[in-house]
Short mmCIF file of N, CA and C in Angstrom, two decimals:
data_model
loop_
_atom_site.label_atom_id
_atom_site.label_comp_id
_atom_site.label_asym_id
_atom_site.label_seq_id
_atom_site.Cartn_x
_atom_site.Cartn_y
_atom_site.Cartn_z
N MET A 1 0.85 -1.17 0.00
CA MET A 1 0.00 0.00 0.00
C MET A 1 0.90 1.24 0.00
N ASN A 2 0.48 2.27 -0.70
CA ASN A 2 1.20 3.55 -0.70
C ASN A 2 0.42 4.58 0.11
N HIS A 3 1.14 5.37 0.87
CA HIS A 3 0.55 6.45 1.67
C HIS A 3 1.12 7.77 1.18
N ASP A 4 0.28 8.69 0.74
CA ASP A 4 0.72 10.03 0.36
C ASP A 4 0.67 10.91 1.61
N LEU A 5 1.81 11.50 1.95
CA LEU A 5 1.91 12.31 3.17
C LEU A 5 2.51 13.67 2.87
N LYS A 6 1.95 14.70 3.47
CA LYS A 6 2.59 16.01 3.33
C LYS A 6 3.63 16.14 4.44
N ILE A 7 4.71 16.86 4.12
CA ILE A 7 5.81 17.01 5.06
C ILE A 7 6.42 18.39 4.87
N GLU A 8 6.68 19.07 5.97
CA GLU A 8 7.24 20.43 5.90
C GLU A 8 8.66 20.41 5.36
N ARG A 9 9.01 21.51 4.70
CA ARG A 9 10.27 21.63 3.96
C ARG A 9 11.53 21.18 4.72
N PRO A 10 11.77 21.63 5.97
CA PRO A 10 13.03 21.22 6.62
C PRO A 10 13.14 19.70 6.80
N TYR A 11 12.03 19.05 7.12
CA TYR A 11 12.03 17.60 7.31
C TYR A 11 12.17 16.89 5.97
N PHE A 12 11.50 17.42 4.95
CA PHE A 12 11.61 16.85 3.60
C PHE A 12 13.06 16.89 3.13
N GLN A 13 13.71 18.04 3.28
CA GLN A 13 15.10 18.18 2.83
C GLN A 13 16.02 17.23 3.60
N ALA A 14 15.78 17.05 4.90
CA ALA A 14 16.60 16.13 5.69
C ALA A 14 16.44 14.69 5.23
N ILE A 15 15.24 14.32 4.81
CA ILE A 15 15.03 12.98 4.26
C ILE A 15 15.69 12.87 2.90
N ARG A 16 15.50 13.87 2.06
CA ARG A 16 16.08 13.85 0.71
C ARG A 16 17.59 13.69 0.76
N ASP A 17 18.26 14.39 1.67
CA ASP A 17 19.73 14.32 1.69
C ASP A 17 20.27 13.22 2.62
N GLY A 18 19.37 12.42 3.21
CA GLY A 18 19.80 11.24 3.97
C GLY A 18 20.07 11.45 5.44
N ARG A 19 19.87 12.67 5.96
CA ARG A 19 20.11 12.92 7.39
C ARG A 19 18.99 12.37 8.27
N LYS A 20 17.78 12.26 7.72
CA LYS A 20 16.62 11.78 8.48
C LYS A 20 16.12 10.50 7.82
N THR A 21 16.09 9.41 8.58
CA THR A 21 15.73 8.11 8.03
C THR A 21 14.53 7.49 8.74
N PHE A 22 13.70 8.33 9.35
CA PHE A 22 12.54 7.85 10.09
C PHE A 22 11.44 8.90 10.04
N GLU A 23 10.25 8.48 10.39
CA GLU A 23 9.11 9.39 10.54
C GLU A 23 8.37 9.02 11.81
N ILE A 24 7.80 10.00 12.47
CA ILE A 24 6.91 9.80 13.60
C ILE A 24 5.56 10.33 13.14
N ARG A 25 4.56 9.45 13.14
CA ARG A 25 3.26 9.82 12.59
C ARG A 25 2.12 9.26 13.43
N TYR A 26 0.99 9.96 13.38
CA TYR A 26 -0.25 9.42 13.93
C TYR A 26 -0.65 8.26 13.03
N ASN A 27 -0.98 7.13 13.61
CA ASN A 27 -1.22 5.92 12.81
C ASN A 27 -2.69 5.76 12.44
N ASP A 28 -3.22 6.76 11.76
CA ASP A 28 -4.60 6.67 11.28
C ASP A 28 -4.67 5.97 9.92
N ARG A 29 -3.53 5.57 9.39
CA ARG A 29 -3.48 4.94 8.06
C ARG A 29 -3.09 3.47 8.12
N GLY A 30 -2.72 2.98 9.28
CA GLY A 30 -2.31 1.58 9.39
C GLY A 30 -0.99 1.31 8.70
N PHE A 31 0.04 2.08 9.04
CA PHE A 31 1.36 1.91 8.44
C PHE A 31 1.91 0.52 8.76
N ASN A 32 2.48 -0.14 7.75
CA ASN A 32 3.06 -1.47 7.92
C ASN A 32 4.39 -1.56 7.19
N ALA A 33 5.29 -2.41 7.70
CA ALA A 33 6.54 -2.68 7.01
C ALA A 33 6.22 -3.17 5.60
N GLY A 34 6.96 -2.66 4.63
CA GLY A 34 6.74 -3.03 3.23
C GLY A 34 5.88 -2.04 2.47
N ASP A 35 5.08 -1.23 3.19
CA ASP A 35 4.31 -0.18 2.53
C ASP A 35 5.27 0.87 1.98
N THR A 36 4.77 1.71 1.09
CA THR A 36 5.56 2.84 0.63
C THR A 36 4.90 4.13 1.08
N VAL A 37 5.72 5.17 1.23
CA VAL A 37 5.21 6.50 1.54
C VAL A 37 5.75 7.46 0.49
N THR A 38 4.87 8.26 -0.05
CA THR A 38 5.28 9.34 -0.94
C THR A 38 5.16 10.62 -0.14
N LEU A 39 6.31 11.20 0.15
CA LEU A 39 6.39 12.41 0.97
C LEU A 39 6.36 13.62 0.06
N LYS A 40 5.38 14.49 0.24
CA LYS A 40 5.18 15.66 -0.61
C LYS A 40 5.53 16.92 0.17
N GLU A 41 6.54 17.64 -0.33
CA GLU A 41 7.04 18.83 0.35
C GLU A 41 5.96 19.91 0.42
N TYR A 42 5.79 20.46 1.63
CA TYR A 42 4.77 21.46 1.91
C TYR A 42 5.42 22.61 2.67
N ASP A 43 5.17 23.84 2.25
CA ASP A 43 5.82 24.99 2.89
C ASP A 43 4.93 25.71 3.90
N GLY A 44 3.82 25.10 4.27
CA GLY A 44 2.90 25.72 5.22
C GLY A 44 1.72 26.38 4.53
N PHE A 45 1.87 26.64 3.23
CA PHE A 45 0.79 27.26 2.46
C PHE A 45 0.40 26.43 1.25
N CYS A 46 1.39 25.81 0.62
CA CYS A 46 1.10 25.02 -0.58
C CYS A 46 2.19 23.97 -0.80
N PHE A 47 1.90 23.04 -1.69
CA PHE A 47 2.87 22.01 -2.05
C PHE A 47 3.84 22.57 -3.07
N SER A 48 5.12 22.19 -2.95
CA SER A 48 6.16 22.70 -3.86
C SER A 48 6.21 21.92 -5.16
N GLY A 49 5.65 20.72 -5.18
CA GLY A 49 5.76 19.84 -6.34
C GLY A 49 6.87 18.82 -6.18
N GLU A 50 7.73 19.02 -5.16
CA GLU A 50 8.82 18.07 -4.89
C GLU A 50 8.27 16.91 -4.06
N GLN A 51 8.74 15.71 -4.37
CA GLN A 51 8.32 14.55 -3.59
C GLN A 51 9.39 13.47 -3.60
N GLU A 52 9.36 12.63 -2.59
CA GLU A 52 10.28 11.50 -2.44
C GLU A 52 9.44 10.30 -2.02
N THR A 53 9.74 9.14 -2.59
CA THR A 53 9.05 7.92 -2.19
C THR A 53 10.05 6.99 -1.53
N ARG A 54 9.65 6.44 -0.39
CA ARG A 54 10.48 5.52 0.38
C ARG A 54 9.64 4.32 0.79
N ARG A 55 10.32 3.22 1.11
CA ARG A 55 9.67 2.03 1.64
C ARG A 55 9.76 2.07 3.17
N ILE A 56 8.70 1.64 3.83
CA ILE A 56 8.71 1.53 5.28
C ILE A 56 9.43 0.24 5.66
N GLY A 57 10.43 0.37 6.54
CA GLY A 57 11.16 -0.80 7.01
C GLY A 57 10.54 -1.35 8.28
N TYR A 58 10.82 -0.72 9.40
CA TYR A 58 10.37 -1.19 10.71
C TYR A 58 9.36 -0.20 11.27
N VAL A 59 8.33 -0.71 11.92
CA VAL A 59 7.29 0.13 12.53
C VAL A 59 7.19 -0.23 14.01
N THR A 60 7.19 0.78 14.89
CA THR A 60 7.00 0.53 16.31
C THR A 60 6.19 1.65 16.95
N GLY A 61 5.40 1.27 17.92
CA GLY A 61 4.68 2.24 18.73
C GLY A 61 5.29 2.37 20.11
N PHE A 62 6.44 1.71 20.33
CA PHE A 62 7.09 1.69 21.65
C PHE A 62 7.40 3.10 22.13
N SER A 63 7.00 3.41 23.35
CA SER A 63 7.24 4.69 24.02
C SER A 63 6.64 5.88 23.27
N GLN A 64 5.59 5.65 22.51
CA GLN A 64 4.90 6.72 21.80
C GLN A 64 3.55 6.98 22.46
N HIS A 65 2.98 8.12 22.18
CA HIS A 65 1.61 8.38 22.62
C HIS A 65 0.69 7.37 21.94
N PRO A 66 -0.49 7.11 22.51
CA PRO A 66 -1.41 6.16 21.89
C PRO A 66 -1.68 6.52 20.42
N ASN A 67 -1.65 5.51 19.60
CA ASN A 67 -1.93 5.62 18.16
C ASN A 67 -0.85 6.34 17.36
N TRP A 68 0.31 6.59 17.93
CA TRP A 68 1.44 7.17 17.20
C TRP A 68 2.47 6.08 16.98
N VAL A 69 3.19 6.16 15.85
CA VAL A 69 4.23 5.18 15.54
C VAL A 69 5.47 5.89 15.00
N VAL A 70 6.57 5.17 15.08
CA VAL A 70 7.82 5.57 14.44
C VAL A 70 8.09 4.51 13.39
N PHE A 71 8.45 4.93 12.18
CA PHE A 71 8.84 3.93 11.18
C PHE A 71 10.09 4.38 10.44
N SER A 72 10.88 3.38 10.05
CA SER A 72 12.11 3.66 9.30
C SER A 72 11.77 3.84 7.83
N LEU A 73 12.58 4.67 7.17
CA LEU A 73 12.43 4.95 5.74
C LEU A 73 13.61 4.34 5.00
N LEU A 74 13.32 3.47 4.06
CA LEU A 74 14.35 2.79 3.27
C LEU A 74 14.23 3.19 1.81
N PRO A 75 15.34 3.11 1.07
CA PRO A 75 15.23 3.31 -0.38
C PRO A 75 14.27 2.27 -0.96
N LEU A 76 13.63 2.59 -2.06
CA LEU A 76 12.65 1.68 -2.65
C LEU A 76 13.22 0.31 -2.98
N GLU A 77 14.48 0.26 -3.40
CA GLU A 77 15.03 -1.03 -3.83
C GLU A 77 15.39 -1.96 -2.67
N VAL A 78 15.32 -1.48 -1.42
CA VAL A 78 15.61 -2.33 -0.26
C VAL A 78 14.31 -2.91 0.28
N LYS A 79 14.23 -4.22 0.40
CA LYS A 79 13.04 -4.88 0.95
C LYS A 79 13.23 -5.07 2.45
N PRO A 80 12.18 -4.84 3.26
CA PRO A 80 12.31 -4.99 4.72
C PRO A 80 12.53 -6.45 5.11
#
């Protein structure tokens, strides 16, 4: 399954350049290992048109608020 997600510019750029390899999200979408996420850069007013797609590796809710998860972001060619 693919999840389209908006993401603010500083976080998007950190993912694009490899400094950020995870996301913390409210789990209203049922994120699972093996799913893909298409992250769409958002500047607070509109979408820039830039996007990155990654595969979800590991998902955990450990030490998170209820219904929140942390998941790892992998390049598309890497299978979890």
